[in-house]
Coordinates of C-alpha atoms in Angstrom, one line a residue:
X9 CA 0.0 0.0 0.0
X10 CA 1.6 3.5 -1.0
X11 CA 2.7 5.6 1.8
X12 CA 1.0 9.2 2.2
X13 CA 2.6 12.1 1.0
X14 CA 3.1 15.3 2.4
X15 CA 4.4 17.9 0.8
X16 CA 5.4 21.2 3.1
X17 CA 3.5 23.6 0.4
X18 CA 0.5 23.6 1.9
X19 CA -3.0 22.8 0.7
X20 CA -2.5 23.8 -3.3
X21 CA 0.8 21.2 -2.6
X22 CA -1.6 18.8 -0.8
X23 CA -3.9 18.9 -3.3
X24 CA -1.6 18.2 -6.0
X25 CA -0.4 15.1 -4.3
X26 CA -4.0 13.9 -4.5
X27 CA -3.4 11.7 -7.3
X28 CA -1.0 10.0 -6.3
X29 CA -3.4 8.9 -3.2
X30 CA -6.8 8.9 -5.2
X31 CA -8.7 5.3 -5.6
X32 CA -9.5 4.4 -8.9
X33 CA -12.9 4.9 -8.9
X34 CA -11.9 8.5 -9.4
X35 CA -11.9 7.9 -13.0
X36 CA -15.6 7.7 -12.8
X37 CA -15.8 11.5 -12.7
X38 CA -13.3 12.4 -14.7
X39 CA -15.0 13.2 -18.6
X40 CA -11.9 13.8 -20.9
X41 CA -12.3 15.8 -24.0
X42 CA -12.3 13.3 -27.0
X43 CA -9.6 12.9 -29.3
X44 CA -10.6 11.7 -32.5
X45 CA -7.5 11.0 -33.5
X46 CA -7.0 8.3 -30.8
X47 CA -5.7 5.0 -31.8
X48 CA -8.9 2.9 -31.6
X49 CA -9.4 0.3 -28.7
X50 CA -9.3 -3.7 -28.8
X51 CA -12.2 -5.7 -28.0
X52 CA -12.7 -8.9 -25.7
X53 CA -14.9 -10.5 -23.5
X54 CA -14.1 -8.9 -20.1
X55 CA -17.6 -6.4 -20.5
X56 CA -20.1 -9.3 -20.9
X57 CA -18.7 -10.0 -24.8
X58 CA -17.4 -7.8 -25.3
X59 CA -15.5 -5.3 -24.1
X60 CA -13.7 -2.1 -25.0
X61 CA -10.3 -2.8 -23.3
X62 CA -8.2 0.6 -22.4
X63 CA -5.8 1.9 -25.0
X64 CA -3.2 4.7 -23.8
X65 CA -3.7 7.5 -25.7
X66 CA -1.0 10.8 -25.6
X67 CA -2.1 14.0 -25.1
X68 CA -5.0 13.0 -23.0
X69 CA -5.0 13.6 -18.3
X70 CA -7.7 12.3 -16.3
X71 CA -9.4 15.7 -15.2
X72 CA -10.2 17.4 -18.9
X73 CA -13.2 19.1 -19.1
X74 CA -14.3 20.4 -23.2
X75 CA -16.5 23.4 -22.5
X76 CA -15.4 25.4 -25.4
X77 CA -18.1 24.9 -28.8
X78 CA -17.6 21.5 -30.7
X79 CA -16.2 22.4 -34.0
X80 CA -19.3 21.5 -36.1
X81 CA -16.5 19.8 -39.0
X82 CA -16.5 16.9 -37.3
X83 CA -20.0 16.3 -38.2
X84 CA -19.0 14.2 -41.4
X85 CA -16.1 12.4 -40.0
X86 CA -16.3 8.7 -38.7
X87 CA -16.6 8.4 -34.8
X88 CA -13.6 6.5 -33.2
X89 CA -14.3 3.4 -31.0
X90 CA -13.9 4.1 -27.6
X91 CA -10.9 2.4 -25.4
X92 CA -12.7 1.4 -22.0
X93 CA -15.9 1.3 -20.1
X94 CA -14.7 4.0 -18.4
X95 CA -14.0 6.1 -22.1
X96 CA -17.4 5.3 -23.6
X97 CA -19.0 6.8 -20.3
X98 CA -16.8 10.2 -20.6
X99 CA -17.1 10.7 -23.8
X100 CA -20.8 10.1 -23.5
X101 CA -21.5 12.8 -20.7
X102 CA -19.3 15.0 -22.8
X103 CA -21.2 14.6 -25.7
X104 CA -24.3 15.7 -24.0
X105 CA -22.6 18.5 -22.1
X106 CA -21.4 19.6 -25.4
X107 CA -25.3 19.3 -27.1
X108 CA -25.6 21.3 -24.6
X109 CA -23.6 24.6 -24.5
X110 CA -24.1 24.4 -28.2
X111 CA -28.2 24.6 -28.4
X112 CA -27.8 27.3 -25.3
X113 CA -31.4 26.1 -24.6
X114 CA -32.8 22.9 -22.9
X115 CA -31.8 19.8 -24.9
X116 CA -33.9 16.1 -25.1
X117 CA -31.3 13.8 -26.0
X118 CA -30.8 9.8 -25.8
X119 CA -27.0 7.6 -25.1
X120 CA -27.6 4.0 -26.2
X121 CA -24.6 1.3 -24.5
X122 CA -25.0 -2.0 -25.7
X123 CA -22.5 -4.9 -25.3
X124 CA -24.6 -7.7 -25.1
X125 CA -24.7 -9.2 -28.4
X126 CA -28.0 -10.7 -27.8
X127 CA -27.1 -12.1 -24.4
X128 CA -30.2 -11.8 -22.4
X129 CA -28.5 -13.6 -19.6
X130 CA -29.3 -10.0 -17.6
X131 CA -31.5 -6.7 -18.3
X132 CA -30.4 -4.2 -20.4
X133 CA -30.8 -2.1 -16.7
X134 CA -28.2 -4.4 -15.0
X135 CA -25.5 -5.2 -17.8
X136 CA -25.4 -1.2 -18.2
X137 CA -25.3 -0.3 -14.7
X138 CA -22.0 0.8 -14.1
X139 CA -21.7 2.4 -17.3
X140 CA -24.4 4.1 -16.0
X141 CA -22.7 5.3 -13.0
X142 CA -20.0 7.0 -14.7
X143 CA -21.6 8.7 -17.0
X144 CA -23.7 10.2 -14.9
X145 CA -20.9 11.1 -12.8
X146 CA -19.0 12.2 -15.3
X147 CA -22.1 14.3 -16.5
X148 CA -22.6 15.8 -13.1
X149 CA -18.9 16.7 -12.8
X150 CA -19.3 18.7 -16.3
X151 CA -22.4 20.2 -16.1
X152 CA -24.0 20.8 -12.7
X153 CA -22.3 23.5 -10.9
X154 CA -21.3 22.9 -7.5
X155 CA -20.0 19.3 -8.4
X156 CA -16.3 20.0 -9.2
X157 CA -15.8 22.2 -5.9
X158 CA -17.5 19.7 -3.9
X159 CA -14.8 16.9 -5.3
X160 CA -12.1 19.1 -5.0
X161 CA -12.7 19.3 -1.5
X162 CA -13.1 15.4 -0.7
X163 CA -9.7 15.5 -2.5
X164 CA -8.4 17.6 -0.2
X165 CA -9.7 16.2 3.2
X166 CA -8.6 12.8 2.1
X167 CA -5.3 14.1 1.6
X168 CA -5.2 16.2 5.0
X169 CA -6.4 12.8 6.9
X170 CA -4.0 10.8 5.5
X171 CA -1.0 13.5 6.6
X172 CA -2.5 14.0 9.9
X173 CA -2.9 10.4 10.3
X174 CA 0.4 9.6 9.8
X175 CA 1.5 11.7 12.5
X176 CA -0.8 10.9 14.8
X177 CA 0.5 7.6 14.7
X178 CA 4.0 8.2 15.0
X179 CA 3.0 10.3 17.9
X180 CA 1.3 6.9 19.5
X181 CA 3.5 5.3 18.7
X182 CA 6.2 7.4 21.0
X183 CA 3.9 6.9 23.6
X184 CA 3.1 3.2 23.7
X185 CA 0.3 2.8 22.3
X186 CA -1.2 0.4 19.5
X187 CA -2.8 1.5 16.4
X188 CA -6.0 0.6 15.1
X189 CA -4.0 -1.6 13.0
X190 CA -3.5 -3.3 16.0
X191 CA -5.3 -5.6 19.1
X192 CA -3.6 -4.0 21.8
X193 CA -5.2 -0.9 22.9
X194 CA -3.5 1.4 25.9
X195 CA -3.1 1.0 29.6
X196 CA -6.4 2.0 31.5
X197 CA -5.0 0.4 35.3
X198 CA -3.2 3.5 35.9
X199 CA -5.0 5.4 38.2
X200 CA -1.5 7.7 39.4
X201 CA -2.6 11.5 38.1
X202 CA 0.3 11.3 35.7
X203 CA -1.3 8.1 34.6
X204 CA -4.8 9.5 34.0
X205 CA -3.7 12.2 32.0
X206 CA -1.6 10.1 29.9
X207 CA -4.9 7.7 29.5
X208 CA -7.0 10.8 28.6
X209 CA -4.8 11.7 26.2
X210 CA -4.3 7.9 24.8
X211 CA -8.2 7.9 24.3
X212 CA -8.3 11.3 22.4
X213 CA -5.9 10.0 20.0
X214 CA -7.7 6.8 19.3
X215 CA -11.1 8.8 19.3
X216 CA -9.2 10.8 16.5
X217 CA -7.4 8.2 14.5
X218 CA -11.4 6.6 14.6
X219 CA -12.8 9.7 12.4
X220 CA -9.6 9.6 10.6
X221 CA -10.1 6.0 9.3
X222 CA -14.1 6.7 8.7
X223 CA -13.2 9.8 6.8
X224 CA -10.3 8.2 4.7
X225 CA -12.7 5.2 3.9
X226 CA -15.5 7.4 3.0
X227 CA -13.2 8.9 0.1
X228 CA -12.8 12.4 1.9
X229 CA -16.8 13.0 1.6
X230 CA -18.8 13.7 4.6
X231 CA -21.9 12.0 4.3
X232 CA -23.6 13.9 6.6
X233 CA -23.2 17.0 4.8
X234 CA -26.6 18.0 2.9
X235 CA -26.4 19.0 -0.9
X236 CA -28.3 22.4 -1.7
X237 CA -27.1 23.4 -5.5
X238 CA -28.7 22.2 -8.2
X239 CA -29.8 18.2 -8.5
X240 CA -30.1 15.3 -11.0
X241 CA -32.9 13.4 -10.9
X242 CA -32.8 9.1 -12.3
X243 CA -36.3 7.7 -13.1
X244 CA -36.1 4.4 -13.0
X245 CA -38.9 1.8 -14.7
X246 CA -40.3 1.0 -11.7
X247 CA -39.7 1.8 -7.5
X248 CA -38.3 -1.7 -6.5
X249 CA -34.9 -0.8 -8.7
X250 CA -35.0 3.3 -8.0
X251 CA -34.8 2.1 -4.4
X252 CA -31.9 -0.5 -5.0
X253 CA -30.2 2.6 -6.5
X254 CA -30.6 4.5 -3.3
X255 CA -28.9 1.7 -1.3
X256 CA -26.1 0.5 -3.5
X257 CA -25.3 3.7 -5.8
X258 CA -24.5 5.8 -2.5
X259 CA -20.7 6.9 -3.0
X260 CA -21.0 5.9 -6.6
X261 CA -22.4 8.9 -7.8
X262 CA -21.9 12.5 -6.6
X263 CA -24.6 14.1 -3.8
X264 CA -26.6 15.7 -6.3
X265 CA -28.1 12.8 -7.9
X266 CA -31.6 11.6 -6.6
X267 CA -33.0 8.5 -7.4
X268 CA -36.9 8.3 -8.5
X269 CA -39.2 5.9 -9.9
X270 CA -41.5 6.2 -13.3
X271 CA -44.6 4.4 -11.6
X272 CA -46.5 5.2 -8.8
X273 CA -47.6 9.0 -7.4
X274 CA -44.5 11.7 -8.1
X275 CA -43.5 13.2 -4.5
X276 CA -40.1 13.9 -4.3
X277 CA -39.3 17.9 -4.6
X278 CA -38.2 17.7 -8.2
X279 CA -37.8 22.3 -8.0
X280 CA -33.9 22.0 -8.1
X281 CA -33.7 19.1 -10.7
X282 CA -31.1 20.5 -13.7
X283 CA -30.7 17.2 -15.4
X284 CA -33.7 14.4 -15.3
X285 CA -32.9 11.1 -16.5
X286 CA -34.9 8.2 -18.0
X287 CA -32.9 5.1 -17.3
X288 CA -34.4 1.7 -19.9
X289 CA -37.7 3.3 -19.8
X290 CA -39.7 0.9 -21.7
X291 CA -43.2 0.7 -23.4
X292 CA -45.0 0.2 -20.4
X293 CA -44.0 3.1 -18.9
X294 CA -44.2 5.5 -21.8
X295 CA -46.9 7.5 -20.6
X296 CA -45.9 8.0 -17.4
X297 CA -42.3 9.2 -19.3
X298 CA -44.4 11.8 -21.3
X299 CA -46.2 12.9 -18.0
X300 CA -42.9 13.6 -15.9
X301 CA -41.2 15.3 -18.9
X302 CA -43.5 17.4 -19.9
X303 CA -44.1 18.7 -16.5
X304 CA -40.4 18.9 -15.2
X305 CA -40.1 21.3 -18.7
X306 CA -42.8 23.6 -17.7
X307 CA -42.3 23.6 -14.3
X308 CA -38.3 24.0 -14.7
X309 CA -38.0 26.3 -18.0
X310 CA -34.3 27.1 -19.0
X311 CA -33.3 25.9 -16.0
X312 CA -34.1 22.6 -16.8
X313 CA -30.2 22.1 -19.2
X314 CA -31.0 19.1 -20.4
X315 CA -33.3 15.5 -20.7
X316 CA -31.4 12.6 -21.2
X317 CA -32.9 9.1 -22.2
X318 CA -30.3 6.1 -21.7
X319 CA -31.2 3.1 -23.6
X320 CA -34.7 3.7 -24.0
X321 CA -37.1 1.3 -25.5
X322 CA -40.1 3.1 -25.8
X323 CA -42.1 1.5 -28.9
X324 CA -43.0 -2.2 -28.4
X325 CA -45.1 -4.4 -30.6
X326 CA -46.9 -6.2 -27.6
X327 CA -47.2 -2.6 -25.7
X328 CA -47.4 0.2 -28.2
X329 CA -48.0 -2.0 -31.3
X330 CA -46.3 -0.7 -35.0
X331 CA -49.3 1.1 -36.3
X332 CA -50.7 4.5 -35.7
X333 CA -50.3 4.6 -32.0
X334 CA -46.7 3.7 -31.8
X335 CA -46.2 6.1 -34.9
X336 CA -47.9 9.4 -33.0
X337 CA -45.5 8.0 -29.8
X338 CA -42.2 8.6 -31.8
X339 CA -43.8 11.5 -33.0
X340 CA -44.1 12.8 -29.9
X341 CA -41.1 11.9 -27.8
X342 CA -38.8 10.0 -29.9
X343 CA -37.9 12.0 -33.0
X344 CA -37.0 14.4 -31.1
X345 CA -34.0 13.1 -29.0
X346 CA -30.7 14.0 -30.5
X347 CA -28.7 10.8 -30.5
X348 CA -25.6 12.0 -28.3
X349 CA -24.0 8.5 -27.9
X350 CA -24.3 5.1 -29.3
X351 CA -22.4 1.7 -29.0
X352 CA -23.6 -1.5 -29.8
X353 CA -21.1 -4.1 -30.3
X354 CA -21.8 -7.2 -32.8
X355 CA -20.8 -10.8 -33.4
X356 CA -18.1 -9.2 -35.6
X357 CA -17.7 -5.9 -35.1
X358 CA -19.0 -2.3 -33.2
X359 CA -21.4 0.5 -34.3
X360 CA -21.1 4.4 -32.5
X361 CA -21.7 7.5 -33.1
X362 CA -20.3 10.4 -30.8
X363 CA -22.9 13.8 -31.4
X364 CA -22.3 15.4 -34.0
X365 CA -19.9 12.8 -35.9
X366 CA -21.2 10.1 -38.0
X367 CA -22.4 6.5 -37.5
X368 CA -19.9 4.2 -37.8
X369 CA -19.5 0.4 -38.7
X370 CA -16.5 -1.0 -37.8
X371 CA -15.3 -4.6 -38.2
X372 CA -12.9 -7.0 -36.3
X373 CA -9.3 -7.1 -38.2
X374 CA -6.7 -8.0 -36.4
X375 CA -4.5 -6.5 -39.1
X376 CA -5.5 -3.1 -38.2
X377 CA -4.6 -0.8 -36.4
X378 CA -6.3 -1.3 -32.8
X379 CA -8.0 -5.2 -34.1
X380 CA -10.8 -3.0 -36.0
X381 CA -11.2 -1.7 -39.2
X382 CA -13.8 1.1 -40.5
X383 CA -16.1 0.1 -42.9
X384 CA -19.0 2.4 -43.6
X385 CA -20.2 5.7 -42.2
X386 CA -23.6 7.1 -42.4
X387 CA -25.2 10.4 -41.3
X388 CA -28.3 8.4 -39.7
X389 CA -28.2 5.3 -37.5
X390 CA -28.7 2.3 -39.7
X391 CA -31.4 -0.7 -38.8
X392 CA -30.5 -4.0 -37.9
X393 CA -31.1 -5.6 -41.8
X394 CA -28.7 -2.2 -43.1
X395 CA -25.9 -3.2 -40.7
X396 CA -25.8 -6.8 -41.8
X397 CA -26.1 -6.2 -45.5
X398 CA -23.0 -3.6 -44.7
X399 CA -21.2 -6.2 -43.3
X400 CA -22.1 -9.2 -46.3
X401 CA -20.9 -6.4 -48.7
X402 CA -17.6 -5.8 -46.9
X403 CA -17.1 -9.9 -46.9
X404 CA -18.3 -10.1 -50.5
X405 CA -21.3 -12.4 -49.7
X406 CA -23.9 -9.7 -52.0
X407 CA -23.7 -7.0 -54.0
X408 CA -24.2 -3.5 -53.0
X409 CA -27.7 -2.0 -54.0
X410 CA -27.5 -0.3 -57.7
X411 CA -28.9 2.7 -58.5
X412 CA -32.3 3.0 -60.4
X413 CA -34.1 0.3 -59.0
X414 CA -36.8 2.5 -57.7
X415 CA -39.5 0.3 -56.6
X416 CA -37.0 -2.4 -55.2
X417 CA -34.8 0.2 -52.9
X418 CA -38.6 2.2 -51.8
X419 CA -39.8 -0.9 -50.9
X420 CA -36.3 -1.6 -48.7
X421 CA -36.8 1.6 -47.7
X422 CA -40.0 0.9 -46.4
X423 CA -38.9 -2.5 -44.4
X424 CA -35.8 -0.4 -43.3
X425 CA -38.7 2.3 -41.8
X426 CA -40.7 -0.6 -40.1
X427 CA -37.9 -2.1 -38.3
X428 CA -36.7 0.9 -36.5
X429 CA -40.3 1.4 -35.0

């Protein structure tokens, strides 16, 4: 286990030790500014088949936040395939952010994460869960304010209990005593004046070295202290697994996240929320979605930055149906949500798309640069029977559609249309 460090140049000196000290899960809120011209990452089976393995990357640091305008000329240039979990969810959240500060107005926007390949082994809820995580914390940490200030200063208390810490036990140690590292505590038979003092002393220390070790475990955060800036707010399909959230996302995510349920009657004091999520809403729950948007948008104006839809499924034949009412549903809430962030791998390859880059098909080579190869980019996200015929074109297996078969490419057109409902 590394040692603490302290540095004699104060707290800007203590803070900049911090990473050495920092636990990885730091990385969680740390959204780095992409860089397209990244090499692009390996795949294996590590993420539930598969995964998106890290890739080092120069130029990049952990802490980078990209609030500057996207340069709208990467809007016809292939998105890159990301090198981690971790990546996807950072560039993700800064995708949205950046929808964001470039519309200057309140933004509806969906992130699709899928590396399950058909597995239905788990929900699409629980095999995206701690991509989840990061990217919201990684979308709190860019875009509610408050967030970065509040981490900063967990940084810096961990650091300052750590130093203070380590002398506290050297100065135990001078004086006999063991260390909560230890069994033996301190001498309480003494009953000389000298010896009570000394005792009285010996159980401030350990009293001390007690908050010390709560505080270092809890990451430097006080989880007593009460968050009043603004807040994000995580419907979940249904209560049972917004209050599983409550329980096991605490420390996970930053304070400012809330955790509600689509179902049921709406009571939580949603007059702060920023950011409101929708996390796998599905058909069943689609008018409940409508209901809760609709009214956070009217109740919260402008200051209501952004909507954000992750992995929605919102249109279902035994729900919704294909016809007229599943038509009027996309209509209503689904055109309009800016695709910020997609990844779905396949049997022999990946599709993304980063906002406001292109979709991209890429294919397992392990010639190439990175094991994947680029294959087709599109301006619009292609349906399942589009990104197979891309794929049997690549290998050679059918001929790519000619032009001036009018009737034949409508009527593709058409299936093409169906399937994405």
């Amino acid at each position: 286990m590394r040692r603490p460090i302290v540095t004699p140049g104060g707290p800007a000196a203590l803070f900049a030790a911090a990473v050495a000290l920092l636990p990885s899960p730091i990385a969680a809120f740390a959204p780095a500014a992409l860089n397209i011209d990244a090499p692009r990452g390996t795949v294996d089976a590590a993420l539930g088949s598969p995964r998106i393995l890290p890739r080092p990357r120069a130029g990049t640091t952990g802490l980078r936040l990209s609030s500057a305008p996207v340069d709208m000329n990467r809007m016809n240039q292939p998105t890159e395939l990301p090198d981690s979990l971790s990546d996807a969810a950072s560039i993700a959240a800064n995708a949205c952010h950046q929808l964001r500060q470039t519309s200057g107005t309140t933004v509806r926007c969906r992130v699709d994460f899928d590396t399950s390949i058909g597995d239905e082994t788990y929900t699409t809820l629980k095999s995206s869960t701690d991509f989840m995580q990061q990217f919201v914390s990684s979308l709190c940490l860019a875009s509610i304010e408050g967030v970065m200030e509040w981490k900063q200063q967990g940084v810096m208390r961990l650091v300052e209990a750590k130093a203070e810490l380590r002398d506290l036990r050297e100065k135990m140690a001078e004086m006999g005593m063991a260390t909560g590292d230890e069994e033996e505590g301190f001498d309480e038979g003494d009953e000389t004046e000298s010896g009570a003092s000394e005792n009285a002393e010996a159980m401030q220390l350990a009293q001390r070295e007690g908050e010390l070790l709560q505080l270092i475990a809890n990451d430097g955060v006080d989880p007593s202290a009460e968050w009043t800036g603004p807040k994000v707010r995580i419907y979940f399909p249904d209560e049972g697994s917004a209050a599983l959230a409550r329980r096991d996302w605490a420390g996970q995510v930053p304070p400012c996240v809330e955790f509600s349920s689509c179902g049921g009657v709406q009571v939580a004091d949603s007059s702060k929320d920023a950011i409101i999520m929708f996390y796998c809403p599905r058909a069943s729950e689609a008018e409940s979605v409508e209901e809760i948007l609709y009214k956070a948008e009217e109740m919260r104006g402008e200051e209501l930055l952004m909507t954000v839809m992750v992995n929605p499924l919102l249109v279902d034949m035994g729900v919704t149906g294909f016809g007229m009412a599943g038509r009027r549903l996309r209509e209503r809430l689904i055109d309009g949500l800016v695709p910020a962030y997609y990844l779905r791998t396949l049997p022999w390859g990946a599709l993304t798309r980063v906002w406001p880059q292109l979709f991209t098909v890429w294919e397992e080579d392990e010639g190439a640069e990175g094991g994947y190869r680029m294959i087709k980019a599109m301006d619009r996200l292609p349906s399942n029977p589009e990104v197979e015929d891309i794929y049997d074109i690549e290998q050679g297996d059918m001929k790519a559609p000619q032009e001036g078969l009018g009737l034949l490419n409508a009527l593709g057109d058409f299936v093409n249309g169906m399937t994405r409902l």
